[in-house]
Short mmCIF file of C-alpha atoms in Angstrom, two decimals:
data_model
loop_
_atom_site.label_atom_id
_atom_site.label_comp_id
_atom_site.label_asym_id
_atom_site.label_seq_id
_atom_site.Cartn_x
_atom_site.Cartn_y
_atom_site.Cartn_z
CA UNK A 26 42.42 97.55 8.35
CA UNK A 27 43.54 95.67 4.82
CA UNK A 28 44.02 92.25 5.51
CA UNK A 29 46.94 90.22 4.87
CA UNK A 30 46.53 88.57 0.96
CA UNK A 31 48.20 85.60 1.78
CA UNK A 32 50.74 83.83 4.24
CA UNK A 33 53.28 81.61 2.17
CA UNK A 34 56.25 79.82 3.01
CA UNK A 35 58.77 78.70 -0.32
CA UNK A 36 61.31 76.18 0.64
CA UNK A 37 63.39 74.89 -1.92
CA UNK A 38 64.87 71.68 -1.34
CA UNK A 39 66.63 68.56 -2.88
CA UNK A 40 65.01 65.08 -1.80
CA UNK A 41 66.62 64.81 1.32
CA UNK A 42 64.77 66.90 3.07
CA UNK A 43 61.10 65.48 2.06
CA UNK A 44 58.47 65.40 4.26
CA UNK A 45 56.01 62.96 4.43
CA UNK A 46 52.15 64.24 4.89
CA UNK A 47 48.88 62.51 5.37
CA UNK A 48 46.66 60.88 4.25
CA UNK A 49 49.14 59.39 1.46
CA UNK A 50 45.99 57.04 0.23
CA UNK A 51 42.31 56.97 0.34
CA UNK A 52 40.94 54.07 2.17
CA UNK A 53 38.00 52.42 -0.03
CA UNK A 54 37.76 50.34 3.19
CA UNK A 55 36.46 46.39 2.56
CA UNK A 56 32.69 46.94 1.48
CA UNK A 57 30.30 44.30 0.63
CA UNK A 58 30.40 43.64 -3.35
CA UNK A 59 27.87 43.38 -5.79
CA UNK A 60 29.92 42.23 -9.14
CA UNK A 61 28.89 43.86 -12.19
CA UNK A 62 31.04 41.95 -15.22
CA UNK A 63 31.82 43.70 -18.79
CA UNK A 64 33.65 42.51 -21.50
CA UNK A 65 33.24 44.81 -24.67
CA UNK A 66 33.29 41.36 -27.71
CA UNK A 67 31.99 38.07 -25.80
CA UNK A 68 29.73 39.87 -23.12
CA UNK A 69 25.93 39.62 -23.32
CA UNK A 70 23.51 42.61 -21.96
CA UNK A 71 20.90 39.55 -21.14
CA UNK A 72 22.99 38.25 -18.83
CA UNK A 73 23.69 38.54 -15.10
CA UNK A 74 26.78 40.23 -14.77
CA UNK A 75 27.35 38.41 -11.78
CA UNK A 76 30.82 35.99 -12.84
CA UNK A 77 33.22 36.85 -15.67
CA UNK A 78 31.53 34.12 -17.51
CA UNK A 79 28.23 36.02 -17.40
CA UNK A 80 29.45 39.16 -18.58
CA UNK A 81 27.33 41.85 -20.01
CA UNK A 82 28.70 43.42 -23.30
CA UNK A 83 28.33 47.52 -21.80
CA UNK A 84 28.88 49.60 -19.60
CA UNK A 85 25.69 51.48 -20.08
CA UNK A 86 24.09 48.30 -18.97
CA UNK A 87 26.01 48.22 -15.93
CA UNK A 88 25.98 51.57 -14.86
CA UNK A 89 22.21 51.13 -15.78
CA UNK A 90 21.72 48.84 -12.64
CA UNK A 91 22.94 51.11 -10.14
CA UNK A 92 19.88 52.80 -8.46
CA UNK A 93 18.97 56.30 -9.24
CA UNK A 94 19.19 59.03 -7.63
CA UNK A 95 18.77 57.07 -4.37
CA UNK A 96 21.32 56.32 -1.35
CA UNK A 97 22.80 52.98 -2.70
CA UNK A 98 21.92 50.45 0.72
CA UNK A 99 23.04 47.02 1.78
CA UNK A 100 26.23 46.88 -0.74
CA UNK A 101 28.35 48.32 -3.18
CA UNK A 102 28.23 47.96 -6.84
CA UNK A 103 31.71 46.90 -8.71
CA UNK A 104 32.20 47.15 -12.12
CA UNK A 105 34.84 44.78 -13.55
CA UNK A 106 35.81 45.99 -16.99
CA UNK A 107 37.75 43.38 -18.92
CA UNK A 108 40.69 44.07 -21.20
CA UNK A 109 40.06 46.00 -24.44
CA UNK A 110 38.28 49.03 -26.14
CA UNK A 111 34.82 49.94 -24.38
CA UNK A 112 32.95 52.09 -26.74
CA UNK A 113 29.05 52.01 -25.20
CA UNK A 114 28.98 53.87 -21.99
CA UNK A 115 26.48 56.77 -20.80
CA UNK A 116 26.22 60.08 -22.60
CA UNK A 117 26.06 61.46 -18.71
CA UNK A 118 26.61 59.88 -15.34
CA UNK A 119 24.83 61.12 -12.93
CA UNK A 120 23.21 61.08 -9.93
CA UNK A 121 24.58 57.55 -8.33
CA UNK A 122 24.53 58.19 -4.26
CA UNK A 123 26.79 55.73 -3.13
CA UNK A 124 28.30 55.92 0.45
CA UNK A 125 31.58 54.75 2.43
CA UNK A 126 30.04 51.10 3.28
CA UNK A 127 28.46 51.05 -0.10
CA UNK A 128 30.56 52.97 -2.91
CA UNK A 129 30.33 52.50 -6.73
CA UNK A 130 33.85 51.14 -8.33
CA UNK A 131 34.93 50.99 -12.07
CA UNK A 132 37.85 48.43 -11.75
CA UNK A 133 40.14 47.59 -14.89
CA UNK A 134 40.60 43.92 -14.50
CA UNK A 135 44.08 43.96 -16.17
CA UNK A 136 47.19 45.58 -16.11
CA UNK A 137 46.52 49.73 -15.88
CA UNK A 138 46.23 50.78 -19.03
CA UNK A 139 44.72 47.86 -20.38
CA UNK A 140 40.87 49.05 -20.23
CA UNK A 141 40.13 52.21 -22.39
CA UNK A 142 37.02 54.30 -22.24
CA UNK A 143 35.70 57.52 -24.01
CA UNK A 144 36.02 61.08 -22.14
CA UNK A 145 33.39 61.07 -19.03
CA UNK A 146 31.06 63.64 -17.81
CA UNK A 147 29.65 62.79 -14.63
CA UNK A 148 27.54 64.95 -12.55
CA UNK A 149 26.35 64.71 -8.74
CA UNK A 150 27.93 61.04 -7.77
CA UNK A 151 29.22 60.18 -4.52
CA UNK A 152 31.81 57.97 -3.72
CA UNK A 153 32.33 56.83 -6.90
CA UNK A 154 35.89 54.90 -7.36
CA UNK A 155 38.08 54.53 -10.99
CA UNK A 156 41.35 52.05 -10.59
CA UNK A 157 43.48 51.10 -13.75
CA UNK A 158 41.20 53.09 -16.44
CA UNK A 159 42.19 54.95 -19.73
CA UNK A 160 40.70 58.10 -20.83
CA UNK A 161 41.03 58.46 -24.11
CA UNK A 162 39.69 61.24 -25.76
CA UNK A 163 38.89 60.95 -29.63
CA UNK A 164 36.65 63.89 -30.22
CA UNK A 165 37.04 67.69 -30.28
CA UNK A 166 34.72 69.46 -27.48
CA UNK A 167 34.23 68.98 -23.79
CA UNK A 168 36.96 67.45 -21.55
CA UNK A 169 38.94 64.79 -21.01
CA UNK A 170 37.42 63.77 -17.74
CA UNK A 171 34.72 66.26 -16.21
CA UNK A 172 33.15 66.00 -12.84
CA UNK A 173 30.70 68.51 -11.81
CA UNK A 174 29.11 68.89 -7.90
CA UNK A 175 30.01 64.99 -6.91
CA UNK A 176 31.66 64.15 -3.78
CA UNK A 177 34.33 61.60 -3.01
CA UNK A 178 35.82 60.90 -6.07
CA UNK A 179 39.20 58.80 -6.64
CA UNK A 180 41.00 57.93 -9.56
CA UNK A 181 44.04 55.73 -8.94
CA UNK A 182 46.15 54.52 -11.59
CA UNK A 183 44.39 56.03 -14.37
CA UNK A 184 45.51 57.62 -17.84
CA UNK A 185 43.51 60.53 -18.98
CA UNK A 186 44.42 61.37 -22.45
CA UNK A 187 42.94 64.24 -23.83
CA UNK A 188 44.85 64.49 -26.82
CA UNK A 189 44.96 67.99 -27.48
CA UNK A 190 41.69 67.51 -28.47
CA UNK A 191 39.89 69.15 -25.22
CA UNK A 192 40.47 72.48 -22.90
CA UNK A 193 41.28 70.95 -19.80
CA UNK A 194 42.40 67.18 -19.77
CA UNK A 195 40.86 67.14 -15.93
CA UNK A 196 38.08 69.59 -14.97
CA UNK A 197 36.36 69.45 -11.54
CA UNK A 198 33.91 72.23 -10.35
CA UNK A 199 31.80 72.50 -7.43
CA UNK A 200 33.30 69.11 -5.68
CA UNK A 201 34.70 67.78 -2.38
CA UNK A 202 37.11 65.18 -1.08
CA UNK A 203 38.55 64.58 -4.65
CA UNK A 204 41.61 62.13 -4.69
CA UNK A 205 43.80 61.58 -7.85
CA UNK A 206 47.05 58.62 -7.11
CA UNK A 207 49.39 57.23 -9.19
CA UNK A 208 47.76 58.47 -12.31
CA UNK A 209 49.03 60.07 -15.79
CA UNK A 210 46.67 63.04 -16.56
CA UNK A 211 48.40 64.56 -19.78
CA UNK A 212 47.54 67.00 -23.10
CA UNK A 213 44.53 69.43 -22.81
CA UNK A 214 45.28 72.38 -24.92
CA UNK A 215 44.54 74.85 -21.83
CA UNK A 216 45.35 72.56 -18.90
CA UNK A 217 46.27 68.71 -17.53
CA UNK A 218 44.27 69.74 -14.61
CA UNK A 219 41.81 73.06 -13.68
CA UNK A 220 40.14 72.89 -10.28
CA UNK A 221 36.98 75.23 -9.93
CA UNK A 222 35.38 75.53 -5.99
CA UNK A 223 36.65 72.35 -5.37
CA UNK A 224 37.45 71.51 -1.90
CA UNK A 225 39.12 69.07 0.37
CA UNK A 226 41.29 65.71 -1.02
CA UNK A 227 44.84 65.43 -2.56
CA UNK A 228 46.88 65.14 -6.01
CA UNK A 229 49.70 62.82 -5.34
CA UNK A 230 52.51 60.40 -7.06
CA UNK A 231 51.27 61.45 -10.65
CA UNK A 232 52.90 62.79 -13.79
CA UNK A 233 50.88 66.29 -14.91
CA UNK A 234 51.69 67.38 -18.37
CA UNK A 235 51.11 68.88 -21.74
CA UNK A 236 49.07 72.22 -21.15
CA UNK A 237 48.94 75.27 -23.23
CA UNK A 238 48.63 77.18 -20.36
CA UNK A 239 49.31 76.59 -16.71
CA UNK A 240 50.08 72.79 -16.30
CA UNK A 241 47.26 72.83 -13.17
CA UNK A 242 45.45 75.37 -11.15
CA UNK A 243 43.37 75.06 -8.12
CA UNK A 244 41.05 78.35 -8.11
CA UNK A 245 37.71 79.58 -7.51
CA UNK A 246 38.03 79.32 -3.75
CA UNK A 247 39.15 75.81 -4.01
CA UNK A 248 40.52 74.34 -0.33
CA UNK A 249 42.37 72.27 1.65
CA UNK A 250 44.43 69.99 -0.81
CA UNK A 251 47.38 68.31 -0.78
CA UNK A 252 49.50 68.20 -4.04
CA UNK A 253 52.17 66.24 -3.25
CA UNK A 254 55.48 64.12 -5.16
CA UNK A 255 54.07 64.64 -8.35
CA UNK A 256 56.19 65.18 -12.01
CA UNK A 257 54.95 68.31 -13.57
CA UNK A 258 56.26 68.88 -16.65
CA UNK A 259 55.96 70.49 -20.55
CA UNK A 260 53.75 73.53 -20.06
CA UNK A 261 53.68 77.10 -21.25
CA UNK A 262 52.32 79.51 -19.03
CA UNK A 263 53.50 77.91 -15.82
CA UNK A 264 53.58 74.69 -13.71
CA UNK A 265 50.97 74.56 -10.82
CA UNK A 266 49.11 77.70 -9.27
CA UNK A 267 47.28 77.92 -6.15
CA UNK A 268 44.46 80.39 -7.24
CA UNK A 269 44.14 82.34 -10.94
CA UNK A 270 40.82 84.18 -11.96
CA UNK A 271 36.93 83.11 -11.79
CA UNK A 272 33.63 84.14 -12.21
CA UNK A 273 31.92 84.60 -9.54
CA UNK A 274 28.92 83.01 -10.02
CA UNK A 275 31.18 79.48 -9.93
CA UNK A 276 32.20 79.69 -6.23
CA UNK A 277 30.52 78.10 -3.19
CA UNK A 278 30.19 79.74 -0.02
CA UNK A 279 31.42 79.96 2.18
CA UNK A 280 34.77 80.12 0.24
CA UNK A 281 34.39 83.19 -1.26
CA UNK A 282 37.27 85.33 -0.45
CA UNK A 283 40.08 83.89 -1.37
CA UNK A 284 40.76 81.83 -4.91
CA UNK A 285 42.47 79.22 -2.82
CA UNK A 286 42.71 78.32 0.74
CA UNK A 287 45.20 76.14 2.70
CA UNK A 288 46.71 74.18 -0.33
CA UNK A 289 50.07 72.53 0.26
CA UNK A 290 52.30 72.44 -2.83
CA UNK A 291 55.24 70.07 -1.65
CA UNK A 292 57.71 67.15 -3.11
CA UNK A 293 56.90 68.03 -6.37
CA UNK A 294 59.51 67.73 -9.55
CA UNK A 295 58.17 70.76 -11.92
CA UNK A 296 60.16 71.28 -14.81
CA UNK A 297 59.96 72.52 -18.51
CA UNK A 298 57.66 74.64 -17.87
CA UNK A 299 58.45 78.44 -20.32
CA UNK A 300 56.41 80.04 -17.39
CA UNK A 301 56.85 80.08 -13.56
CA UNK A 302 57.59 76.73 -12.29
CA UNK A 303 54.91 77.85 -9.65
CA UNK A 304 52.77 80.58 -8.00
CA UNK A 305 49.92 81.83 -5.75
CA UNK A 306 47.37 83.95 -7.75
CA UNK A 307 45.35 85.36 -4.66
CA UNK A 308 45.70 82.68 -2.13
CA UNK A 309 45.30 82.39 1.91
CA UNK A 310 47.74 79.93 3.98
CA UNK A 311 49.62 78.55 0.89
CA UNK A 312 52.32 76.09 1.23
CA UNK A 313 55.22 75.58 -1.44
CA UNK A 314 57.81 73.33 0.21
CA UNK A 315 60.47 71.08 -0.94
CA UNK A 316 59.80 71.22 -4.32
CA UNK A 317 62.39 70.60 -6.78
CA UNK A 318 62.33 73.31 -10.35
CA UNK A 319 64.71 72.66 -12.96
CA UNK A 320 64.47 74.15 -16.42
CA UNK A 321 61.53 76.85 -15.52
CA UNK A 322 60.70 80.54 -15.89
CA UNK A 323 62.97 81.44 -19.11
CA UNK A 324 60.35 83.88 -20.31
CA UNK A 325 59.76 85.19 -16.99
CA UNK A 326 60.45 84.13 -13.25
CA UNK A 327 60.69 81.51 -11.19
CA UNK A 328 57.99 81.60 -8.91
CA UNK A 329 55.25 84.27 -9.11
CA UNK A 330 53.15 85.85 -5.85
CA UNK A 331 50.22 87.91 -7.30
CA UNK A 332 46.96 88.82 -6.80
CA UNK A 333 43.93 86.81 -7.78
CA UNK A 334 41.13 87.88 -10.89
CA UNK A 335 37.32 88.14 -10.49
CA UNK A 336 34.80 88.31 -13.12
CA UNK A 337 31.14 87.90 -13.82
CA UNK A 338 30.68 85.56 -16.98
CA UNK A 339 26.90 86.36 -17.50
CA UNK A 340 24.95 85.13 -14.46
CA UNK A 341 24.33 88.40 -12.98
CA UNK A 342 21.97 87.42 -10.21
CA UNK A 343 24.14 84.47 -9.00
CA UNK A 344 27.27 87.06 -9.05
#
């Protein structure tokens, strides 16, 4: 017997009828600190990091004192980036194991906005924690913020800029329990957002925009997330999809089916968009509720319900 592609419910709705759903905010919880200082002029890499009076001058240094590759024990590391342009940080993050009781946090120490650092590219961290940040981008290449296989990841009250000058402005692949408040995630010439196998967390209270093609898709058997009261706005091919097309080889088991699973799509304010203000592109239990659309779909439709694409983009054996 065929099974059923996908089970959706569209509800159309003006603000009255919102729904609240949880969790509306991750808990960092109240961890022991160590303080790791940084101001980009007046700090000193010699020095302890430990007041803002003993700042060090990068945040390679910083990050540099974070063990390894290890489970981070006994407390957390927090970075406290002063105001202004930070230029010197890794080439590649990677592999900082921090944990609920001891999590690694890059804190702006300012109004948001008021700390600026390159694009990142940050592979196989855990509970790693970004509050008050800009992303600027400045270069042509890459992305404007790219996490690869980490786990618990926030970014609250961030800008990422890409500037036209990268393919996605937000890329995840191969991650769980990914949380993105309050931030402003704007101007990648493909997307503001593209989710690849990423699963569990929630996209809430932010303003999505600028994308050549869908404003933000959640695909490659990505599950269980909440996008919810967000502005998404000023893209071509459409506003947000749950599911698109992937290769293969990109998915985790054991969400292999499906492009998305059990993604709620609700309170959101999608509009300018040429395209569909939304859609599910080979989906399983998808939720669009009480989402408001003005100004979408004048080269097409309003909402499109399709099936999903599969490809294999060279790695044979893994497909």
């Amino acid at each position: 017997m065929k099974r059923t592609l996908f089970a959706i419910l569209v509800t159309l709705a003006g603000a009255s009828f919102a729904q609240s759903w949880n969790p509306a905010a991750y808990d960092i919880g109240s961890p022991v600190w160590q303080d790791l200082w940084v101001h980009p002029v007046t700090g000193n890499d010699a020095a302890s990091g430990a007041t803002s009076n003993q700042a060090l001058r990068t945040v390679t240094e910083a990050w540099s004192r974070i063990p390894i590759n290890v489970t981070i024990t006994n407390h957390g590391y927090r970075i406290r980036l002063l105001p202004g342009l930070h230029t010197n940080v890794p080439v590649y993050w990677e592999s900082r194991h921090g944990t609920p009781a001891c999590p690694v946090w890059l804190v702006a120490e300012g109004t948001n906005g008021s700390v600026t650092l390159p694009d990142l590219n940050i592979f196989n961290c855990r509970h790693l924690y970004f509050t008050g940040i800009r992303f600027n981008k400045t270069s042509s290449g890459g992305d404007g913020f790219h996490l690869e296989r980490c786990e618990h990841v926030l970014l609250r009250q961030c800008i990422i800029a890409a500037n036209n000058l990268a393919q996605e402005a937000l890329k995840a692949n191969q991650c769980r329990h990914l949380y993105i408040e309050d931030c402003d995630i704007a101007d990648g010439d493909q997307n503001a957002i593209d989710y690849v196998a990423v699963q569990y967390g929630h996209i809430t209270r932010s303003r999505i925009h600028g994308a050549g093609d869908w404003a933000m898709y959640v695909k490659g058997g990505s599950a269980q997330i909440l996008i919810d009261a967000n502005e998404i706005y000023d893209a071509f091919t459409g506003g947000i999809t749950a599911g698109q097309g992937t290769g293969f080889e990109y998915m985790e088991t054991p969400w292999l089916h499906y492009e998305a699973y059990d993604v709620k799509i609700v309170n959101n304010f999608i509009h300018d968009t040429y395209g569909a203000g939304f859609g599910v592109n080979g989906g399983y239990n998808i939720l669009l509720a009480h989402n408001t659309l003005v100004r979408v779909g004048e080269r097409s439709h309003l909402v499109e319900v399709v099936h999903g694409g599969r490809s294999c983009d060279g790695n044979i054996i893994a497909c």
